[in-house]
Amino acid sequence: MIAWPDLPADHPFGPKNLPYGAFLTEDAPSARLGVRIGDQVLDLAGAVRAQGLDDGTVWAAALLEPTLNRLLELGHTAWAGARSWVTGLFADPAQADAVRPHLIDLDRVELVLPFRPADYVDFYASEHHATNVGSIFRPDQAALTPNWKHLPIGYHGRSSTLVVSGTDIVRPQGQRKPKDADAPTFGPSQRLDIEAELGFLVGGPTAVGSRVSVDDAAQHLFGAMLFNDWSARDIQAWEYVPLGPFLGKSFASSVGAWVVPMDALAAARTELPAQDPQPLEYLRGDGSGLFGLDIQMEVRLNGTVVARPPYAEMYWSPAQMLAHMTVNGAALSAADVFASGTVSGDDKDKRGSFLELSWSGQEPIVLEDGSERSFLEDGDTVTITGWAPGPDGSRIGLGEVTGTILPATPLG
């Protein structure tokens, strides 16, 4: 039983969670790794040095780094060792006096991106989302493309535009072509959208030519974080045929500041929805590696709750996404990121994008102040929160991912 600190049993950042982040403080402006406990951050470098672990313990040396990249390189055994040590600090009351000097109140830190992204892929794993989008974009055709239930569809994103929660988002510009126009025009996106997603941080590098099976995917899945894949729907609609998303997506994606270890989400594992037709063997394995996650999400626009997307209804498993991503021999690097794609459920209030919520503008969303939105306006703030069930009735918080829209930057 956890001895300290004294937190409510349902605190989303209790000792069953212990997510990783990185932070700055006024007196030490270089980034440091931390673990959140309650409303404080444990300075991992300070705790490692105080425990005398900086003289040869490999995973402990990785915690002295400003990002998680070195720890991610070391692989699953090192991750387990680091988590066991951190968990032990709060399980033993004899550690309290030694650890307390390295706890910092959240209001004294600035959270930064806790990893240097290596590569980034975004998937399209919700059947409800894919069906809604297909119905909107292709009303005279089948909503799902013929390949959708045979493989996890994804696109390669731009890792340099992954930004930490709280970063302002500048409205993108590009080519747009209304359906009734003869030629495209250029200008700021008029249909700026969100995609409420879950991101996964990957470690345990592999060689080009190798692949990761669904049964071994857990050895490479370090943790999960909230994710918002901002999307310019008008730019996307004009550019995406025949090669898929490009400038309509690559301007920014926001990442939650806290990376929740996959071990902390063990109690949230759930069965996948029935997959019919049965996927090919490399997406099945022996079945032990396949899982869904019971994660509840909430989307707020300027303070109004507009949706509660349920991750448990996602069609494809994170293990299947990772296996498909590498089946052609593509290598994994430490701090690769892949995201789930928009999380949407079978009801309107479970849809994780404004494209779906407003049905492409036909059914505007009414906010608490009486204003209406189909897509985002300058000054709008979107905040996505999430949590999962933990062991013994506890709650595992994922924090939030938030961003405010700024006007487009003039060209020239």
PDB file of N, CA, C and O in Angstrom, residues 4-5 40 42 93 95-104:
ATOM      1  N   TRP A   4       2.712   7.432   1.101  1.00  0.00           N
ATOM      2  CA  TRP A   4       2.720   8.894   1.047  1.00  0.00           C
ATOM      3  C   TRP A   4       2.921   9.311  -0.396  1.00  0.00           C
ATOM      4  O   TRP A   4       3.318   8.487  -1.230  1.00  0.00           O
ATOM      5  N   PRO A   5       2.677  10.571  -0.747  1.00  0.00           N
ATOM      6  CA  PRO A   5       2.017  11.596   0.065  1.00  0.00           C
ATOM      7  C   PRO A   5       0.539  11.280   0.268  1.00  0.00           C
ATOM      8  O   PRO A   5       0.003  10.380  -0.369  1.00  0.00           O
ATOM      9  N   GLN A  40       2.326  18.086  -7.637  1.00  0.00           N
ATOM     10  CA  GLN A  40       3.749  18.375  -7.573  1.00  0.00           C
ATOM     11  C   GLN A  40       4.488  17.571  -8.633  1.00  0.00           C
ATOM     12  O   GLN A  40       3.965  16.608  -9.201  1.00  0.00           O
ATOM     13  N   LEU A  42       8.170  15.564  -9.188  1.00  0.00           N
ATOM     14  CA  LEU A  42       9.417  15.058  -8.627  1.00  0.00           C
ATOM     15  C   LEU A  42      10.542  15.324  -9.610  1.00  0.00           C
ATOM     16  O   LEU A  42      10.503  14.851 -10.749  1.00  0.00           O
ATOM     17  N   PRO A  93       7.592   4.952   3.509  1.00  0.00           N
ATOM     18  CA  PRO A  93       7.574   6.215   4.248  1.00  0.00           C
ATOM     19  C   PRO A  93       8.949   6.650   4.725  1.00  0.00           C
ATOM     20  O   PRO A  93       9.159   7.840   4.989  1.00  0.00           O
ATOM     21  N   GLN A  95      11.392   6.952   2.920  1.00  0.00           N
ATOM     22  CA  GLN A  95      11.977   7.751   1.843  1.00  0.00           C
ATOM     23  C   GLN A  95      11.487   9.193   1.859  1.00  0.00           C
ATOM     24  O   GLN A  95      12.035  10.054   1.161  1.00  0.00           O
ATOM     25  N   ALA A  96      10.443   9.472   2.612  1.00  0.00           N
ATOM     26  CA  ALA A  96       9.772  10.764   2.515  1.00  0.00           C
ATOM     27  C   ALA A  96      10.710  11.941   2.753  1.00  0.00           C
ATOM     28  O   ALA A  96      10.724  12.906   1.974  1.00  0.00           O
ATOM     29  N   ASP A  97      11.496  11.891   3.824  1.00  0.00           N
ATOM     30  CA  ASP A  97      12.358  13.026   4.142  1.00  0.00           C
ATOM     31  C   ASP A  97      13.404  13.264   3.060  1.00  0.00           C
ATOM     32  O   ASP A  97      13.787  14.410   2.796  1.00  0.00           O
ATOM     33  N   ALA A  98      13.865  12.183   2.419  1.00  0.00           N
ATOM     34  CA  ALA A  98      14.878  12.321   1.374  1.00  0.00           C
ATOM     35  C   ALA A  98      14.284  12.817   0.060  1.00  0.00           C
ATOM     36  O   ALA A  98      14.945  13.510  -0.713  1.00  0.00           O
ATOM     37  N   VAL A  99      13.017  12.482  -0.189  1.00  0.00           N
ATOM     38  CA  VAL A  99      12.390  12.811  -1.477  1.00  0.00           C
ATOM     39  C   VAL A  99      11.758  14.201  -1.463  1.00  0.00           C
ATOM     40  O   VAL A  99      11.790  14.915  -2.474  1.00  0.00           O
ATOM     41  N   ARG A 100      11.202  14.620  -0.333  1.00  0.00           N
ATOM     42  CA  ARG A 100      10.469  15.890  -0.283  1.00  0.00           C
ATOM     43  C   ARG A 100      11.263  17.086  -0.820  1.00  0.00           C
ATOM     44  O   ARG A 100      10.674  17.960  -1.479  1.00  0.00           O
ATOM     45  N   PRO A 101      12.563  17.197  -0.572  1.00  0.00           N
ATOM     46  CA  PRO A 101      13.287  18.361  -1.113  1.00  0.00           C
ATOM     47  C   PRO A 101      13.292  18.429  -2.637  1.00  0.00           C
ATOM     48  O   PRO A 101      13.618  19.479  -3.204  1.00  0.00           O
ATOM     49  N   HIS A 102      12.933  17.332  -3.294  1.00  0.00           N
ATOM     50  CA  HIS A 102      12.977  17.285  -4.758  1.00  0.00           C
ATOM     51  C   HIS A 102      11.582  17.335  -5.375  1.00  0.00           C
ATOM     52  O   HIS A 102      11.432  17.113  -6.581  1.00  0.00           O
ATOM     53  N   LEU A 103      10.580  17.644  -4.545  1.00  0.00           N
ATOM     54  CA  LEU A 103       9.222  17.850  -5.034  1.00  0.00           C
ATOM     55  C   LEU A 103       8.982  19.342  -5.242  1.00  0.00           C
ATOM     56  O   LEU A 103       9.280  20.152  -4.365  1.00  0.00           O
ATOM     57  N   ILE A 104       8.453  19.693  -6.410  1.00  0.00           N
ATOM     58  CA  ILE A 104       8.229  21.091  -6.776  1.00  0.00           C
ATOM     59  C   ILE A 104       6.758  21.274  -7.107  1.00  0.00           C
ATOM     60  O   ILE A 104       6.172  20.477  -7.847  1.00  0.00           O
TER      61      ILE A 104
END
